[in-house]
Amino acid sequence: MSQFMFNRLALYPGIFDMETKCMVFKFDKIIKSLNALLNPLSLNDLCVNRRTLLTDTFQGLRNKARDYRWPLKVKFENEDGIDAGGLSREFFTLVAREIHSLEPKMLEVFEDSRLVWFMPEGLRDSDAYRLLGLLCGMALYSQCVVNFNFPLVLFKKLLGFMPNSGRPGRTLSHRSQELATSPR
């Protein structure tokens, strides 16, 4: 199926059920991976040092024009290894861990639910949040798990649904009221 066909079908997301969408997404990724072998300049190469992982990652995402639909290929500085998926998985795990331990914090973890939300007094650098979003998207595209347990309301917002639609007790305002009245 040509790229033109994928682009045309993407205009009508309601045509497919979720299983078919996932299959098309995986098929598109396979085609892009095969094209990447023929055109190595199209890869999203990222070389990072383990000691300065987050700084190198953010710097690498800022400095190089990328097509985020291409597979990410991670290289750890001064280490041998070819990223066939394992290095990317390790990379996203380590980056998530560093973002969770960042000071000042970008994300707050609610201990009772293990849900994560953006810190209102956190980093004022909106670019850092944009890069966090890019990392989450790249992890999703690379079929890697990244440990940010965002509430359902965020995904509803990203999909264009009203944040308070859906089951009661699942909205951010409900969680905020619950947290405000609970003893700390």
Tab-separated table of C-alpha atoms in Angstrom:
chain	number	residue	atom	x	y	z
A	1	MET	CA	0.000	0.000	0.000
A	2	SER	CA	1.488	3.353	-0.962
A	3	GLN	CA	2.205	6.264	1.380
A	4	PHE	CA	-0.448	8.214	-0.528
A	5	MET	CA	-3.040	5.584	0.384
A	6	PHE	CA	-2.031	5.692	4.069
A	7	ASN	CA	-2.330	9.474	4.079
A	8	ARG	CA	-5.769	9.342	2.444
A	9	LEU	CA	-7.050	6.713	4.881
A	10	ALA	CA	-5.719	8.729	7.832
A	11	LEU	CA	-8.224	11.461	6.939
A	12	TYR	CA	-11.054	9.090	7.900
A	13	PRO	CA	-10.096	7.454	11.216
A	14	GLY	CA	-13.639	6.212	11.865
A	15	ILE	CA	-13.438	3.691	9.018
A	16	PHE	CA	-11.354	1.184	10.970
A	17	ASP	CA	-11.782	-0.511	14.312
A	18	MET	CA	-8.875	-0.338	16.796
A	19	GLU	CA	-7.440	-3.723	15.803
A	20	THR	CA	-7.253	-2.706	12.144
A	21	LYS	CA	-5.746	0.681	13.036
A	22	CYS	CA	-3.008	-1.080	15.021
A	23	MET	CA	-2.363	-3.447	12.130
A	24	VAL	CA	-2.115	-0.538	9.648
A	25	PHE	CA	0.160	1.337	12.073
A	26	LYS	CA	2.483	-1.694	12.389
A	27	PHE	CA	2.470	-2.236	8.629
A	28	ASP	CA	3.348	1.421	8.049
A	29	LYS	CA	6.178	1.126	10.574
A	30	ILE	CA	7.559	-1.972	8.798
A	31	ILE	CA	7.524	-0.132	5.472
A	32	LYS	CA	9.340	2.832	7.030
A	33	SER	CA	11.888	0.519	8.661
A	34	LEU	CA	12.599	-1.163	5.321
A	35	ASN	CA	12.910	2.246	3.656
A	36	ALA	CA	15.307	3.286	6.430
A	37	LEU	CA	17.621	0.436	5.459
A	38	LEU	CA	17.711	1.781	1.913
A	39	ASN	CA	18.041	5.407	3.034
A	40	PRO	CA	20.131	5.512	6.240
A	41	LEU	CA	19.976	9.317	6.426
A	42	SER	CA	16.283	9.094	7.273
A	43	LEU	CA	16.892	7.366	10.596
A	44	ASN	CA	16.453	9.175	13.874
A	45	ASP	CA	19.892	8.492	15.297
A	46	LEU	CA	20.456	9.675	18.850
A	47	CYS	CA	23.822	9.341	20.578
A	48	VAL	CA	23.690	9.867	24.356
A	49	ASN	CA	25.981	9.516	27.339
A	50	ARG	CA	24.538	7.588	30.285
A	51	ARG	CA	25.877	10.147	32.795
A	52	THR	CA	24.212	13.072	31.003
A	53	LEU	CA	21.314	11.163	29.490
A	54	LEU	CA	18.509	13.699	29.848
A	55	THR	CA	20.637	16.681	28.821
A	56	ASP	CA	21.972	14.814	25.776
A	57	THR	CA	18.484	13.617	24.850
A	58	PHE	CA	16.875	17.055	25.038
A	59	GLN	CA	19.842	18.604	23.217
A	60	GLY	CA	19.716	15.944	20.503
A	61	LEU	CA	15.983	16.442	19.987
A	62	ARG	CA	16.417	20.225	19.809
A	63	ASN	CA	19.408	20.288	17.459
A	64	LYS	CA	18.588	17.847	14.691
A	65	ALA	CA	15.678	18.161	12.302
A	66	ARG	CA	13.844	14.860	12.540
A	67	ASP	CA	10.991	13.034	10.964
A	68	TYR	CA	9.487	11.504	14.089
A	69	ARG	CA	7.707	8.837	12.078
A	70	TRP	CA	11.030	7.089	11.437
A	71	PRO	CA	12.348	4.538	13.925
A	72	LEU	CA	14.555	5.875	16.702
A	73	LYS	CA	18.034	4.340	16.821
A	74	VAL	CA	19.848	4.937	20.105
A	75	LYS	CA	23.598	4.712	20.589
A	76	PHE	CA	25.107	4.987	24.053
A	77	GLU	CA	28.398	6.873	23.875
A	78	ASN	CA	31.538	4.719	24.279
A	79	GLU	CA	29.519	1.484	24.124
A	80	ASP	CA	29.292	-1.126	21.429
A	81	GLY	CA	25.874	-2.158	20.319
A	82	ILE	CA	23.448	-1.958	17.455
A	83	ASP	CA	19.932	-0.849	18.275
A	84	ALA	CA	17.610	-3.591	17.117
A	85	GLY	CA	15.025	-2.475	19.661
A	86	GLY	CA	16.692	-3.396	22.954
A	87	LEU	CA	18.752	-0.229	23.279
A	88	SER	CA	15.682	1.899	22.545
A	89	ARG	CA	13.696	0.097	25.255
A	90	GLU	CA	16.522	0.611	27.746
A	91	PHE	CA	16.842	4.250	26.670
A	92	PHE	CA	13.143	5.028	27.244
A	93	THR	CA	13.210	3.272	30.631
A	94	LEU	CA	16.235	5.294	31.747
A	95	VAL	CA	14.840	8.587	30.420
A	96	ALA	CA	11.521	8.030	32.225
A	97	ARG	CA	13.379	7.300	35.458
A	98	GLU	CA	15.424	10.503	35.103
A	99	ILE	CA	12.368	12.630	34.324
A	100	HIS	CA	10.652	11.268	37.446
A	101	SER	CA	13.673	12.216	39.579
A	102	LEU	CA	14.272	15.630	37.982
A	103	GLU	CA	14.528	18.685	40.251
A	104	PRO	CA	12.552	20.888	39.974
A	105	LYS	CA	9.993	18.235	39.193
A	106	MET	CA	8.168	18.169	35.869
A	107	LEU	CA	5.674	15.548	36.980
A	108	GLU	CA	3.923	14.781	40.229
A	109	VAL	CA	3.131	11.178	41.141
A	110	PHE	CA	-0.013	10.688	43.233
A	111	GLU	CA	0.967	7.849	45.555
A	112	ASP	CA	-2.545	6.476	46.124
A	113	SER	CA	-3.329	5.989	42.436
A	114	ARG	CA	0.200	6.045	40.937
A	115	LEU	CA	-1.167	8.515	38.372
A	116	VAL	CA	1.163	11.201	37.048
A	117	TRP	CA	0.339	14.819	36.279
A	118	PHE	CA	2.227	17.966	35.322
A	119	MET	CA	3.579	20.041	38.209
A	120	PRO	CA	1.955	23.484	38.301
A	121	GLU	CA	5.090	24.961	39.894
A	122	GLY	CA	7.432	22.638	38.004
A	123	LEU	CA	9.763	23.559	35.226
A	124	ARG	CA	8.718	26.776	33.554
A	125	ASP	CA	10.483	25.711	30.389
A	126	SER	CA	7.630	24.855	28.028
A	127	ASP	CA	10.224	23.431	25.630
A	128	ALA	CA	10.984	20.690	28.175
A	129	TYR	CA	7.298	19.700	28.188
A	130	ARG	CA	7.241	19.740	24.379
A	131	LEU	CA	10.272	17.438	24.374
A	132	LEU	CA	8.570	15.185	26.943
A	133	GLY	CA	5.638	14.908	24.539
A	134	LEU	CA	8.010	14.086	21.679
A	135	LEU	CA	9.654	11.372	23.772
A	136	CYS	CA	6.268	9.851	24.627
A	137	GLY	CA	5.300	9.857	20.947
A	138	MET	CA	8.624	8.363	19.890
A	139	ALA	CA	8.283	5.646	22.531
A	140	LEU	CA	4.804	4.830	21.282
A	141	TYR	CA	6.012	4.715	17.694
A	142	SER	CA	8.981	2.546	18.696
A	143	GLN	CA	6.600	0.230	20.588
A	144	CYS	CA	8.473	0.873	23.832
A	145	VAL	CA	6.930	1.268	27.259
A	146	VAL	CA	7.609	4.575	28.940
A	147	ASN	CA	6.566	4.739	32.589
A	148	PHE	CA	4.307	7.799	32.721
A	149	ASN	CA	0.960	6.711	34.126
A	150	PHE	CA	-1.118	9.674	32.923
A	151	PRO	CA	-4.848	9.712	33.743
A	152	LEU	CA	-7.450	8.966	31.113
A	153	VAL	CA	-8.411	12.646	30.981
A	154	LEU	CA	-5.129	13.525	29.227
A	155	PHE	CA	-5.750	11.016	26.452
A	156	LYS	CA	-9.315	12.267	26.056
A	157	LYS	CA	-7.983	15.801	25.683
A	158	LEU	CA	-5.400	14.684	23.104
A	159	LEU	CA	-8.138	12.927	21.136
A	160	GLY	CA	-10.349	16.026	21.217
A	161	PHE	CA	-12.963	14.703	23.664
A	162	MET	CA	-14.288	16.748	26.548
A	163	PRO	CA	-12.071	15.993	29.571
A	164	ASN	CA	-15.087	15.444	31.828
A	165	SER	CA	-16.879	13.034	29.504
A	166	GLY	CA	-16.988	9.409	30.454
A	167	ARG	CA	-17.357	7.531	33.671
A	168	PRO	CA	-17.805	9.490	36.912
A	169	GLY	CA	-14.806	9.511	39.202
A	170	ARG	CA	-12.342	9.392	36.345
A	171	THR	CA	-11.996	13.128	35.680
A	172	LEU	CA	-9.079	15.291	36.713
A	173	SER	CA	-11.343	17.721	38.597
A	174	HIS	CA	-12.771	14.797	40.592
A	175	ARG	CA	-9.242	13.563	41.413
A	176	SER	CA	-8.152	17.098	42.386
A	177	GLN	CA	-11.101	17.496	44.787
A	178	GLU	CA	-10.412	14.069	46.239
A	179	LEU	CA	-6.746	14.925	46.757
A	180	ALA	CA	-7.567	18.328	48.253
A	181	THR	CA	-9.813	16.787	50.918
A	182	SER	CA	-7.611	13.830	51.764
A	183	PRO	CA	-5.179	14.121	54.703
A	184	ARG	CA	-1.525	14.328	53.730
